Coordinates of C-alpha atoms and ligand atoms in Angstrom, one line a residue:
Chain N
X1333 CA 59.2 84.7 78.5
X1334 CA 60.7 87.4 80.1
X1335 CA 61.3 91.1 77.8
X1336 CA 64.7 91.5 76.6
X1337 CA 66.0 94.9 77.3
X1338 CA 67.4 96.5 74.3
X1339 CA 69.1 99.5 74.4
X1340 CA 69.8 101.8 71.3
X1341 CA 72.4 104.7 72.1
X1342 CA 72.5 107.3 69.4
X1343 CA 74.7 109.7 70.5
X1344 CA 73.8 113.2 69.5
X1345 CA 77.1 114.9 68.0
X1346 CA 78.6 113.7 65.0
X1347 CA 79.5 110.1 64.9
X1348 CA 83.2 109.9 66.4
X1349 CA 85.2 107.8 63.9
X1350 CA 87.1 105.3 65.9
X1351 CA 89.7 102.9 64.8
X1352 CA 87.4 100.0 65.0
X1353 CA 85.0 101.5 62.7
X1354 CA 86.8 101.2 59.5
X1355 CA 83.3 101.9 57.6
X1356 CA 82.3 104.9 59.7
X1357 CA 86.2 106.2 58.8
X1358 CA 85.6 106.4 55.5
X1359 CA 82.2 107.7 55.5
X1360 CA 84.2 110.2 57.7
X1361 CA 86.2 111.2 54.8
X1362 CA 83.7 111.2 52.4
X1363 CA 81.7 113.3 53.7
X1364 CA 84.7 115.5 54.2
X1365 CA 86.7 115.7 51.6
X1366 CA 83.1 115.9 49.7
X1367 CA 82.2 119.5 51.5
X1368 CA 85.5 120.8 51.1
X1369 CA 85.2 119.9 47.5
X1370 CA 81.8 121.1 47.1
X1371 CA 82.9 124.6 48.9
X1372 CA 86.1 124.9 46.7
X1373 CA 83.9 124.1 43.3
X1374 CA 81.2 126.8 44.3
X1375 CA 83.9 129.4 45.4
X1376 CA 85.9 128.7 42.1
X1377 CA 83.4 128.2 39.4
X1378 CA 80.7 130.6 41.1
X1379 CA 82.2 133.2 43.2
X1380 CA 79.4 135.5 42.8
X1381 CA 77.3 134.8 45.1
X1382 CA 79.6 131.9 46.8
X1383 CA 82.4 133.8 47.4
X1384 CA 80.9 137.0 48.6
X1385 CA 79.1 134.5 50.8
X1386 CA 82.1 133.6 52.0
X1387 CA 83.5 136.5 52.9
X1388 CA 79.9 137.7 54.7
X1389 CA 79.6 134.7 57.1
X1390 CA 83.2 134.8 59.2
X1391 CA 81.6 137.3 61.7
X1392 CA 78.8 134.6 62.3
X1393 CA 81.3 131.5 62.7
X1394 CA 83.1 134.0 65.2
X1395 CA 80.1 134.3 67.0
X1396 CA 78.6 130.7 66.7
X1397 CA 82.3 129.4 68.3
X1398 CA 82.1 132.2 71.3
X1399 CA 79.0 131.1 72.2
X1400 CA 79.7 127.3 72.0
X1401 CA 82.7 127.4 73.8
X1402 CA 81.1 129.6 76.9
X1403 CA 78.5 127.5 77.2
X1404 CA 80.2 124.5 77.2
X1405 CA 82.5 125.6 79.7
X1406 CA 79.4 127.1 81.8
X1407 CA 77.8 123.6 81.1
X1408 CA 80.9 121.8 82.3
X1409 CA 81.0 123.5 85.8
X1410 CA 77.3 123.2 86.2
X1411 CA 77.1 119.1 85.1
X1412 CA 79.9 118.6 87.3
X1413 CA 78.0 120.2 90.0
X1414 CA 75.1 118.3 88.9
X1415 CA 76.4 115.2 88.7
X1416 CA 78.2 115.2 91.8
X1417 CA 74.8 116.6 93.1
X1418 CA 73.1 113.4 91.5
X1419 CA 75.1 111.4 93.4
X1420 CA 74.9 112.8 96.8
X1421 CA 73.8 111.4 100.2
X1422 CA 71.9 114.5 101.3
X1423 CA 69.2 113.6 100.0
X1424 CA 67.6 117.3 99.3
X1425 CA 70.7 117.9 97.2
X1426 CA 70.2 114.9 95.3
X1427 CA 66.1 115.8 95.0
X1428 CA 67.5 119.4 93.7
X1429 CA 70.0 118.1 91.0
X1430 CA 67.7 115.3 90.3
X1431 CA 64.4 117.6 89.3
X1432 CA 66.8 120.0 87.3
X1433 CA 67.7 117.3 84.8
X1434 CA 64.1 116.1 84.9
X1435 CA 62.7 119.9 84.2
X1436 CA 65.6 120.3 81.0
X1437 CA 65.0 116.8 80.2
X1438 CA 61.2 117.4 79.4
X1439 CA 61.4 120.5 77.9
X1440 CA 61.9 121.2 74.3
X1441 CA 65.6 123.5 73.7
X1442 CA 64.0 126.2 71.6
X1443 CA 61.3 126.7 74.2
X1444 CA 63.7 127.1 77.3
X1445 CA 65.9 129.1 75.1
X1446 CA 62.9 131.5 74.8
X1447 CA 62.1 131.1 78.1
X1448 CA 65.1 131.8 79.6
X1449 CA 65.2 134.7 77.4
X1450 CA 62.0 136.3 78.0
X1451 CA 62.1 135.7 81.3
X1452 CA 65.9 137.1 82.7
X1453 CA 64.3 139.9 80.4
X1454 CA 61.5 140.2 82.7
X1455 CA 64.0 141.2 85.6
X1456 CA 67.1 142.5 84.5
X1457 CA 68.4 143.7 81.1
X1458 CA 71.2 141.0 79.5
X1459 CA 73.3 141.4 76.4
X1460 CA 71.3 138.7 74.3
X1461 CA 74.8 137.0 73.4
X1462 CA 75.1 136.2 77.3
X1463 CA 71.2 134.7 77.7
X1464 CA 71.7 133.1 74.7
X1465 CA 74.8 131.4 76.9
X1466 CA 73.2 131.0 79.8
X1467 CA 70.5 129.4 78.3
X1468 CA 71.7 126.7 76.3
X1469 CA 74.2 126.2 79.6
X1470 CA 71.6 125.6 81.3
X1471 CA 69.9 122.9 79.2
X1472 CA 73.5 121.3 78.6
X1473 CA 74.4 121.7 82.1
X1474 CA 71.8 119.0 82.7
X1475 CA 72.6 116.6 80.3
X1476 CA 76.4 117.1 81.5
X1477 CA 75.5 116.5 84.6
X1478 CA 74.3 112.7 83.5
X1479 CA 77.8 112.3 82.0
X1480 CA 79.6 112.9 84.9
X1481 CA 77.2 110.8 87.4
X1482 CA 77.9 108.2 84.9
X1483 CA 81.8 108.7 84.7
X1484 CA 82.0 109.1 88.2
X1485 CA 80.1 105.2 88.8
X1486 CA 82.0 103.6 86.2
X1487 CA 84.8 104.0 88.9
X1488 CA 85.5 100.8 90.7
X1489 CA 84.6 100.8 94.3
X1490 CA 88.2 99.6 95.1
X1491 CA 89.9 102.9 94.2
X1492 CA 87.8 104.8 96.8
X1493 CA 88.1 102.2 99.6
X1494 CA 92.0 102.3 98.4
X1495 CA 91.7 106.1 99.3
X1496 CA 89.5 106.5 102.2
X1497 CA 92.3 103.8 103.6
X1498 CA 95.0 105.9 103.3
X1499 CA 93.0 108.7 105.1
X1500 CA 91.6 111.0 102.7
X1501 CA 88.1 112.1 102.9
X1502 CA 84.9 112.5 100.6
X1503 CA 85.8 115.3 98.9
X1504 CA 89.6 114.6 98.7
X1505 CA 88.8 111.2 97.5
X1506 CA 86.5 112.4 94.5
X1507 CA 89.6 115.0 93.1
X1508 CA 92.1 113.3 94.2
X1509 CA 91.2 109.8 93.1
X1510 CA 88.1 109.6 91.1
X1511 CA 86.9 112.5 89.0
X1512 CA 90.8 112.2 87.0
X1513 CA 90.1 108.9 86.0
X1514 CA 86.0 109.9 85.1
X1515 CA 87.4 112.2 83.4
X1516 CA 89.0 109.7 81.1
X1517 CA 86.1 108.0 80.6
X1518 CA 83.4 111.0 79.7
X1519 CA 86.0 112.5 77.4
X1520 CA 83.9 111.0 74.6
X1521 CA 80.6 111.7 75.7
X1522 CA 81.8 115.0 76.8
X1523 CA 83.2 115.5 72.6
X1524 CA 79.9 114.1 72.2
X1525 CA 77.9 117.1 73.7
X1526 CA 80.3 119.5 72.6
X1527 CA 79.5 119.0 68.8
X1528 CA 76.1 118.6 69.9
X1529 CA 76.1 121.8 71.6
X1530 CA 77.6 123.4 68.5
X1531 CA 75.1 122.1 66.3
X1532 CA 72.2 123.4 68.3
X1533 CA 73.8 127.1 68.8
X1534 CA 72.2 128.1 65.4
X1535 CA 68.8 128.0 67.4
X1536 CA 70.0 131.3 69.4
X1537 CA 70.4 132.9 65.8
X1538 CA 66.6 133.3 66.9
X1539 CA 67.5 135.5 69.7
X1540 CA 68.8 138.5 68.0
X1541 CA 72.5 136.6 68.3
X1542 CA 74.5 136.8 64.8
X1543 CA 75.5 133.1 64.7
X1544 CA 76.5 131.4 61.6
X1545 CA 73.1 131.0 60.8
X1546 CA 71.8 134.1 61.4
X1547 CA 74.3 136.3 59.3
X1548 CA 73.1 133.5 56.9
X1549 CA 69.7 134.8 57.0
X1550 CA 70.8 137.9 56.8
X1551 CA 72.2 137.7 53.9
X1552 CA 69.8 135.8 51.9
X1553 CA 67.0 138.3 53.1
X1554 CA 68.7 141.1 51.0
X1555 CA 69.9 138.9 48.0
X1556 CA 66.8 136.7 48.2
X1557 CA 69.4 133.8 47.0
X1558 CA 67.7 131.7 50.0
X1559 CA 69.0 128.0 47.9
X1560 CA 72.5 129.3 47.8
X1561 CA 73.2 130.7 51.3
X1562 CA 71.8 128.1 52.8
X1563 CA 74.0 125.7 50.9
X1564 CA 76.8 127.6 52.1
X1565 CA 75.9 127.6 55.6
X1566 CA 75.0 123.5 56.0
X1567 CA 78.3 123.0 54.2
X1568 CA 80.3 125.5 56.3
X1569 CA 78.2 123.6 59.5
X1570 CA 79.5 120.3 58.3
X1571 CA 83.2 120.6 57.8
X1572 CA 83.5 122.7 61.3
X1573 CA 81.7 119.3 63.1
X1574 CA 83.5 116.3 61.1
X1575 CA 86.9 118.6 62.0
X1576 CA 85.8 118.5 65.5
X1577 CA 84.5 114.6 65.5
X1578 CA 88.1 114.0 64.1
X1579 CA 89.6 115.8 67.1
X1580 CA 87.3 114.3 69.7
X1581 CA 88.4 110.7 68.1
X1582 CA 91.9 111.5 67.9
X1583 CA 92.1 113.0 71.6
X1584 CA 90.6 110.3 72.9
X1585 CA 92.2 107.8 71.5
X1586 CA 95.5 109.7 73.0
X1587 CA 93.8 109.8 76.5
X1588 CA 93.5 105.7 75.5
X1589 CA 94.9 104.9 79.3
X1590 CA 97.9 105.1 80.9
X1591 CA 100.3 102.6 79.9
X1592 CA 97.2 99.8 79.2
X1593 CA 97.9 98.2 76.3
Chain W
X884 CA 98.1 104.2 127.4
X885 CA 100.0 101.4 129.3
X886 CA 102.0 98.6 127.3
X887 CA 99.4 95.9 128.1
X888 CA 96.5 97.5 126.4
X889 CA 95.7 96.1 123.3
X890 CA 96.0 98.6 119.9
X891 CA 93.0 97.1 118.7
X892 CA 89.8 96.1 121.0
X893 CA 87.0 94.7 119.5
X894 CA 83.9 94.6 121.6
X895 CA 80.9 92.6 120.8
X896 CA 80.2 93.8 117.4
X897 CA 77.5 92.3 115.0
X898 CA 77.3 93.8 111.3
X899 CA 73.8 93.3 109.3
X900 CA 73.7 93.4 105.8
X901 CA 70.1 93.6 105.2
X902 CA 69.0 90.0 107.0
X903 CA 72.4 88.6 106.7
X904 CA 74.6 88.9 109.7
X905 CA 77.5 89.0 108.3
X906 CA 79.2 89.7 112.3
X907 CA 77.5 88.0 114.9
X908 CA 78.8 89.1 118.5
X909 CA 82.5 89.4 117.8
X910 CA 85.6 90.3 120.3
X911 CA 88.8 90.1 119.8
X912 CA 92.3 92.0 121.2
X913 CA 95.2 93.1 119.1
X914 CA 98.9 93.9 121.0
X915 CA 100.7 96.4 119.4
X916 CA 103.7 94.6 117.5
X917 CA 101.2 91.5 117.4
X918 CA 100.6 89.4 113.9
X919 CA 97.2 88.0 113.8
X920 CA 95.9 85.7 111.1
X921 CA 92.4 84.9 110.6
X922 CA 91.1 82.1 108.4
X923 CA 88.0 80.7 108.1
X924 CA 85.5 79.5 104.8
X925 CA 84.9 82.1 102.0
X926 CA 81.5 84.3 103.1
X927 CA 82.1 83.5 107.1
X928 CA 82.8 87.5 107.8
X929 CA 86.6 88.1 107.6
X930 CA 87.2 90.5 105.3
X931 CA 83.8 92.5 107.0
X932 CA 85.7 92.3 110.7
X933 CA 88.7 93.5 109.0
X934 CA 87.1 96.2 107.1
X935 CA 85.2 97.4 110.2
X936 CA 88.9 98.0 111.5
X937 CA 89.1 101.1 109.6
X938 CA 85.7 101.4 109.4
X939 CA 85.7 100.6 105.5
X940 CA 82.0 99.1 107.5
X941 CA 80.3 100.7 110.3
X942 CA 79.3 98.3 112.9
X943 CA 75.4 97.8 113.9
X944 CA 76.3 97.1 117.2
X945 CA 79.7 96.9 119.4
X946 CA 82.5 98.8 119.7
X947 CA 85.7 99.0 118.2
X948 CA 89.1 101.1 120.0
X949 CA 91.9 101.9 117.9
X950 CA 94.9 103.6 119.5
X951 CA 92.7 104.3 121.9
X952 CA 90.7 105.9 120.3
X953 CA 86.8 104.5 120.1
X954 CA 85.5 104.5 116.5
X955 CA 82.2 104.0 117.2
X956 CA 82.1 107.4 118.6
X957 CA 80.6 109.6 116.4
X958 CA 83.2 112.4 117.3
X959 CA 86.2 110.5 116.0
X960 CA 88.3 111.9 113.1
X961 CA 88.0 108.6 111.2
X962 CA 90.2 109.7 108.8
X963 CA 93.1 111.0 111.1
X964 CA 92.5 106.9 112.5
X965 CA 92.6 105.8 109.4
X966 CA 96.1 107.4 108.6
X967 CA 97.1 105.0 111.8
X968 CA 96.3 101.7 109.5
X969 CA 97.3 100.6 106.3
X970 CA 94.8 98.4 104.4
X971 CA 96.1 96.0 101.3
X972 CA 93.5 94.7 99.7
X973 CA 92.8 91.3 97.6
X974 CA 92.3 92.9 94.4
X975 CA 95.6 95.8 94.8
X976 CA 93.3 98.8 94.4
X977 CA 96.4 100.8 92.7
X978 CA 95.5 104.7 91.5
X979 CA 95.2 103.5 87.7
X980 CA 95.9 107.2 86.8
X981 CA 99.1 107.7 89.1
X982 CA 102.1 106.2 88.0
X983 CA 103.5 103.9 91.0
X984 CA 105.5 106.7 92.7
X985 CA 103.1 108.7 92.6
X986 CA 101.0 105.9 93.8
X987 CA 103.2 106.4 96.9
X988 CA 103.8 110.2 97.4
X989 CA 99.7 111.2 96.7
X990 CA 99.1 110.5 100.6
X991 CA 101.6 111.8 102.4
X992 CA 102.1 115.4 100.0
X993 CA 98.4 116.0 100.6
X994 CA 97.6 114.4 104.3
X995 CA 100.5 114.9 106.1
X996 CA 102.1 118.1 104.1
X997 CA 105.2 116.5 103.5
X998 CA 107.4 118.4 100.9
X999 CA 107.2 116.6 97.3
X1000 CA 111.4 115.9 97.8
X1001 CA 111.0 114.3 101.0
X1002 CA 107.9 112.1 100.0
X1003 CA 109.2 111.1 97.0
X1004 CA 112.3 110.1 98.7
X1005 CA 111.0 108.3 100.9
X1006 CA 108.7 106.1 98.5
X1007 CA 112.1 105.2 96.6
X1008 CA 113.1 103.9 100.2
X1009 CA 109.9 101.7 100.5
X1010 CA 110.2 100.9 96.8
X1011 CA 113.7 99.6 97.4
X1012 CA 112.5 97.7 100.2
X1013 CA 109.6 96.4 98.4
X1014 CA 112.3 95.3 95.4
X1015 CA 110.4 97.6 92.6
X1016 CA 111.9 100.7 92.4
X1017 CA 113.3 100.4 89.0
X1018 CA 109.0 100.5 88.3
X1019 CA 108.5 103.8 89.9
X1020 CA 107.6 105.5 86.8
X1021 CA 105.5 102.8 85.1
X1022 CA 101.7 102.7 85.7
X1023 CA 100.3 100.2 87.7
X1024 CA 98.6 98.6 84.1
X1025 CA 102.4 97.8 83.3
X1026 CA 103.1 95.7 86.2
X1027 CA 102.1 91.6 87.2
X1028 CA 100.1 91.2 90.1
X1029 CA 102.5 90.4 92.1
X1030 CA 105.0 93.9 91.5
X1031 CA 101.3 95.9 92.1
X1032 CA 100.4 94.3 95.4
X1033 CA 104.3 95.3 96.6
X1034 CA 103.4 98.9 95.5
X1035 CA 100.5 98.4 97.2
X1036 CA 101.9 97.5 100.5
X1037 CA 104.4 100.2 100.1
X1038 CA 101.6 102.5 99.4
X1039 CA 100.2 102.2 102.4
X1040 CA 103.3 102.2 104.4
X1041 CA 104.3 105.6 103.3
X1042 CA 101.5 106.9 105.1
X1043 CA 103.6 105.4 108.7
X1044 CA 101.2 103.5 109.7
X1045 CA 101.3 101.8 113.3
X1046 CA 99.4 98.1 112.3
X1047 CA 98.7 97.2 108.8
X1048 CA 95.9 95.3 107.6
X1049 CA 95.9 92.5 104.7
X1050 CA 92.6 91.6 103.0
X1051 CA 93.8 88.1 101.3
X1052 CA 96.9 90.0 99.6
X1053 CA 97.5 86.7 97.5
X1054 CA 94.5 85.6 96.3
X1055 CA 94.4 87.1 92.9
X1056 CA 97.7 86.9 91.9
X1057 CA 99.2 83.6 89.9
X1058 CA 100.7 80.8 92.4
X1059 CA 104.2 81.8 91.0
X1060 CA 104.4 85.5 92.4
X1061 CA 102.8 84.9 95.7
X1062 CA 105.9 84.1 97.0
X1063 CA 107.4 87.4 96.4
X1064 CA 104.7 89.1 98.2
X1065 CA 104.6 86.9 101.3
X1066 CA 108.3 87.6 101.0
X1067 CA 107.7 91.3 101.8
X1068 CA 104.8 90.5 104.1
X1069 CA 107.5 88.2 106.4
X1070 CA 110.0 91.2 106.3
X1071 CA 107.5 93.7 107.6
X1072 CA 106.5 90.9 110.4
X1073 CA 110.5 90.9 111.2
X1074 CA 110.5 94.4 111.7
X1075 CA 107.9 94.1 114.3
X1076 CA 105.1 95.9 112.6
X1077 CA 101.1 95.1 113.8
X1078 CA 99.8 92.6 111.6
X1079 CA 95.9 91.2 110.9
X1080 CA 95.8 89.4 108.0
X1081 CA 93.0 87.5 106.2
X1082 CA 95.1 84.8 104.2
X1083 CA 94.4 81.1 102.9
X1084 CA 98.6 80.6 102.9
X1085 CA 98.9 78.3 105.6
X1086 CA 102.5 78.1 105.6
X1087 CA 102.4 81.7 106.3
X1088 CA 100.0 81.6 109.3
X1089 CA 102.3 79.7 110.7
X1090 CA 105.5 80.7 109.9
X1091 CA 104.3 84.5 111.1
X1092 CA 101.4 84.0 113.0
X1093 CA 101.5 85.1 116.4
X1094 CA 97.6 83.9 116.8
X1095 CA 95.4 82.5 114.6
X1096 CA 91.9 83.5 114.7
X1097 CA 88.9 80.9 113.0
X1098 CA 85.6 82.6 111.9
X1099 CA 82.9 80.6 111.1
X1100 CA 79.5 82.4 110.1
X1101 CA 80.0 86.0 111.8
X1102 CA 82.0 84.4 114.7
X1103 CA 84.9 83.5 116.1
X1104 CA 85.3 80.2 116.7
X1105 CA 88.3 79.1 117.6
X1106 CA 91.9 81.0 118.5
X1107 CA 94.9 79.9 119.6
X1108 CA 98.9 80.2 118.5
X1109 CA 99.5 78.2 115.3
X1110 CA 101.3 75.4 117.0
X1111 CA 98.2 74.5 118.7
X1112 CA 96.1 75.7 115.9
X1113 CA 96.9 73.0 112.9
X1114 CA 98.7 70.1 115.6
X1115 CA 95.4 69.9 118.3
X1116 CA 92.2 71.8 116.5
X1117 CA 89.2 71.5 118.9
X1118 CA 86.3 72.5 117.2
X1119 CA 85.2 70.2 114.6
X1120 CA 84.4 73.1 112.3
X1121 CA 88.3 74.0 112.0
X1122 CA 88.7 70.5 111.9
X1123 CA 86.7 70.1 108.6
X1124 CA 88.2 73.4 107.2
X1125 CA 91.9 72.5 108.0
X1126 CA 91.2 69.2 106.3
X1127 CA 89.6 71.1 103.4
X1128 CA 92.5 73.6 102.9
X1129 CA 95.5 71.8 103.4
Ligands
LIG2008 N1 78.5 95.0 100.9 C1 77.8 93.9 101.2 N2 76.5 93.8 100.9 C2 75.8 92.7 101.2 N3 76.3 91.6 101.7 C3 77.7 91.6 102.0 C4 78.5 92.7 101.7 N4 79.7 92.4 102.1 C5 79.7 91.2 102.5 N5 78.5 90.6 102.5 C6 78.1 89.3 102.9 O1 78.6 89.1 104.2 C7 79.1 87.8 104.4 C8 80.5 87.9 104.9 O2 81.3 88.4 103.8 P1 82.8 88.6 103.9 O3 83.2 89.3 105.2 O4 83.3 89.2 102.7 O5 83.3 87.1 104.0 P2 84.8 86.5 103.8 O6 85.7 87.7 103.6 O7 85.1 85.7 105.0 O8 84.7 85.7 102.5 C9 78.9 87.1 103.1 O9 77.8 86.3 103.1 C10 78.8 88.2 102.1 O10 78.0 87.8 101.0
LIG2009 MG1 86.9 88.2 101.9

């Protein structure tokens, strides 16, 4: 008998409620309105430590949002890069993009976060806030990259043989025609590797950056109250991704098509 | 270029796909202002000789002169040629993401640099013609079959083509709105436009039809004017075909 090929696909951002998934919605909102409700009891009924917490980690959530937002923008131009590399006729281009998301594939986060750490230290001198960037850009670039090789196939053939018809060339034909409609398409996964991407930020707090985490440690290595800052900082964690799963749904339920019912 | 030189030569060109020859040695002419149907069974290489027209397909051997200009040379601006020839295909091939106007206008704004006023009205003109233009700000998702292959047909016509090419524009649609796109189709022939169409609608062969071209396995066959064509059919293959189809 020939193997069945089964394919599991666990995303790795927060689950993205979607209107389907009545079961997931309310899970959504449990585990919502069940941080906010945890965060409001401790604050209330314990403001010392929770609220002096509360009032220490802002500065890291500042810092944990810079960096994911610059790197997901850095990650965004590189993956589109990549992917369009992936895809590529020349086939040293395609080799090139290929063995970059190989390499970042293969190697563990943390250790190419050091790596690209120690090593731009090596040569020049960079603000740890901007390797810290360029690191985890690079590691998302790559798995970007597979998002938009994969947005970019799920085109049908038709609407580039509709374009090149009319007279516009390769490149014309890919901004033009088919990377607006991809976009459609990778918004999800794209949502998808945001939160995912925010999520794995705390691992810079290694690197000297004051993240969320690392004002955390901070503070719980002068007040030795390790149970209850770290309490505060999963729950803080958790309501900043569900808010941005809920987004990520809701947007791309907006971007749903134009005019298909 | 002098009147009597066909718009279109097709030289003795084959077409492999892997060890399938899909084109196997074919010529034909085209006149400028000429409407040229070619029919033949499903898989006997229409749609690949049209496509190699605009070089949707390169050719493995042959050659192929458009406007006097030779395609097979690897000099040609192929896309400058393929501004000369509209292509309508079987399955509309509408920009999903444009809404129909704009369907119309992306062409001409960025190709030909034509201002955004001018293009735009100009596709209300060919949207008129077409009978849609009350659509022009739906998407093409909103609209039958048959109201996206008239937007598709005036699509490619905003480009100005010189000869227009049909890839079975009627095939996918329901039997009740291929009239209204044969409708168009017949206007367009009235106005004296260059026509090659691939199409399985009879009636239209030979109501438009200058020529009629059979293909058979990667070859021509048989080609003649339509009177001939369906009264006298030589080869027995048309023979069996004609019998099949009508
Ligand atoms: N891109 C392709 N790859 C492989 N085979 C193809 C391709 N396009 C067409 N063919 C084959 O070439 C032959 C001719 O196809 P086509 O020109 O589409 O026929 P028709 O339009 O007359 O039905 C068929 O056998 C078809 O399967
Ligand atoms: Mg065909």
């Amino acid at each position: 008998m020939p193997e069945k090929k089964v394919t599991i696909d666990i995303g790795d951002g927060a689950a993205i409620p979607t209107k389907k998934d009545r079961g997931l919605l309310s899970a959504w909102r449990l585990a919502f309105f069940g941080a906010v409700g945890a965060l409001l009891y401790l604050i209330l009924f314990h403001p010392d430590p929770y609220l002096r917490l509360l009032k220490f980690l802002p500065d890291g959530i500042l810092i944990t949002f810079q960096v994911t937002f610059s790197s997901i923008a850095l990650a965004l131009v590189v993956g589109l890069i990549t992917g369009l590399g992936r895809i590529s006729r020349n086939a040293t281009i395609n080799l090139i993009a290929s063995t970059y998301v190989e390499v970042v594939r293969g190697i563990p986060l943390l250790v190419q976060l050091f790596y690209i750490y120690y090593a731009l230290g090596q040569f020049v001198r960079v603000p740890d806030m901007l390797a810290a960037i360029l690191a985890m850009s690079f590691c998302y670039g790559a798995y970007m990259g597979e998002v938009f090789r994969a947005g970019i196939e799920s085109i049908d053939r038709g609407q580039r043989e509709a374009s090149f018809s009319l007279g516009f060339n390769r490149t014309q034909t890919m901004f033009y025609v088919i990377l607006p409609q991809a976009l459609r398409t990778i918004l999800p996964p794209v949502g998808n590797e945001f939160i995912a991407l925010l999520k794995d930020t705390s691992l810079v707090s290694i690197l000297a950056v004051s993240d969320l985490l690392r004002r955390g440690r901070e503070f719980a290595s002068e007040s030795f109250l390790y149970f209850e800052t770290y309490t505060m900082v999963a729950i803080i964690y958790l309501i900043i991704t569900l808010i941005l799963s809920k987004i990520v749904g809701i947007m791309e339920e907006r971007m749903g098509g134009h005019g298909r019912h | 270029m002098a009147d009597t030189d066909p718009i279109i030569r097709i030289r003795n060109i084959s077409k492999f796909f892997g060890q399938l020859r899909a084109l196997d040695n074919v010529s034909l002419d085209i006149f400028s202002g000429e409407k040229v149907v070619i029919i033949g069974p499903s898989g006997s290489g229409k749609s690949t000789l049209l496509r190699t027209i605009n070089q949707l397909e390169t050719v493995d051997a042959g050659s192929i002169v458009v406007d006097g200009q030779d395609l097979t040379d690897k000099t040609a601006n192929i896309n400058k040629i393929r501004m000369e020839l509209g292509m309508v295909f079987q399955s509309f091939n509408l920009f999903h993401h444009k809404t129909v106007l704009h369907n119309l206008t992306l062409a001409p704004i960025k190709l030909k640099n034509i201002p955004r006023e001018e293009a735009e009205k100009n596709a209300i003109r060919l949207l008129e013609k077409v009978g849609i233009a009350e659509k022009r700000n739906c998407y093409p998702a909103q609209l039958s079959g048959g109201q996206q292959q008239r937007v598709a047909i005036a699509r490619a016509l905003a480009m100005n083509p010189k000869i227009m090419l049909f890839d079975e524009p009627t095939s996918a649609l329901d039997p009740e709105m291929i009239g209204e796109v044969l409708d168009v189709m017949v206007n367009l022939a009235k106005e004296g436009m260059t026509m090659v169409v691939v199409t399985h609608e009879m009636g239209f062969a030979r109501e438009v039809g200058d020529r009629v071209v059979f293909m058979d396995e990667g070859k021509i066959i048989e080609t003649g004017p339509p009177e001939h064509f369906f009264q006298s059919p030589e080869h027995p293959r048309l023979r069996k075909f004609l019998d099949q189809i009508l």
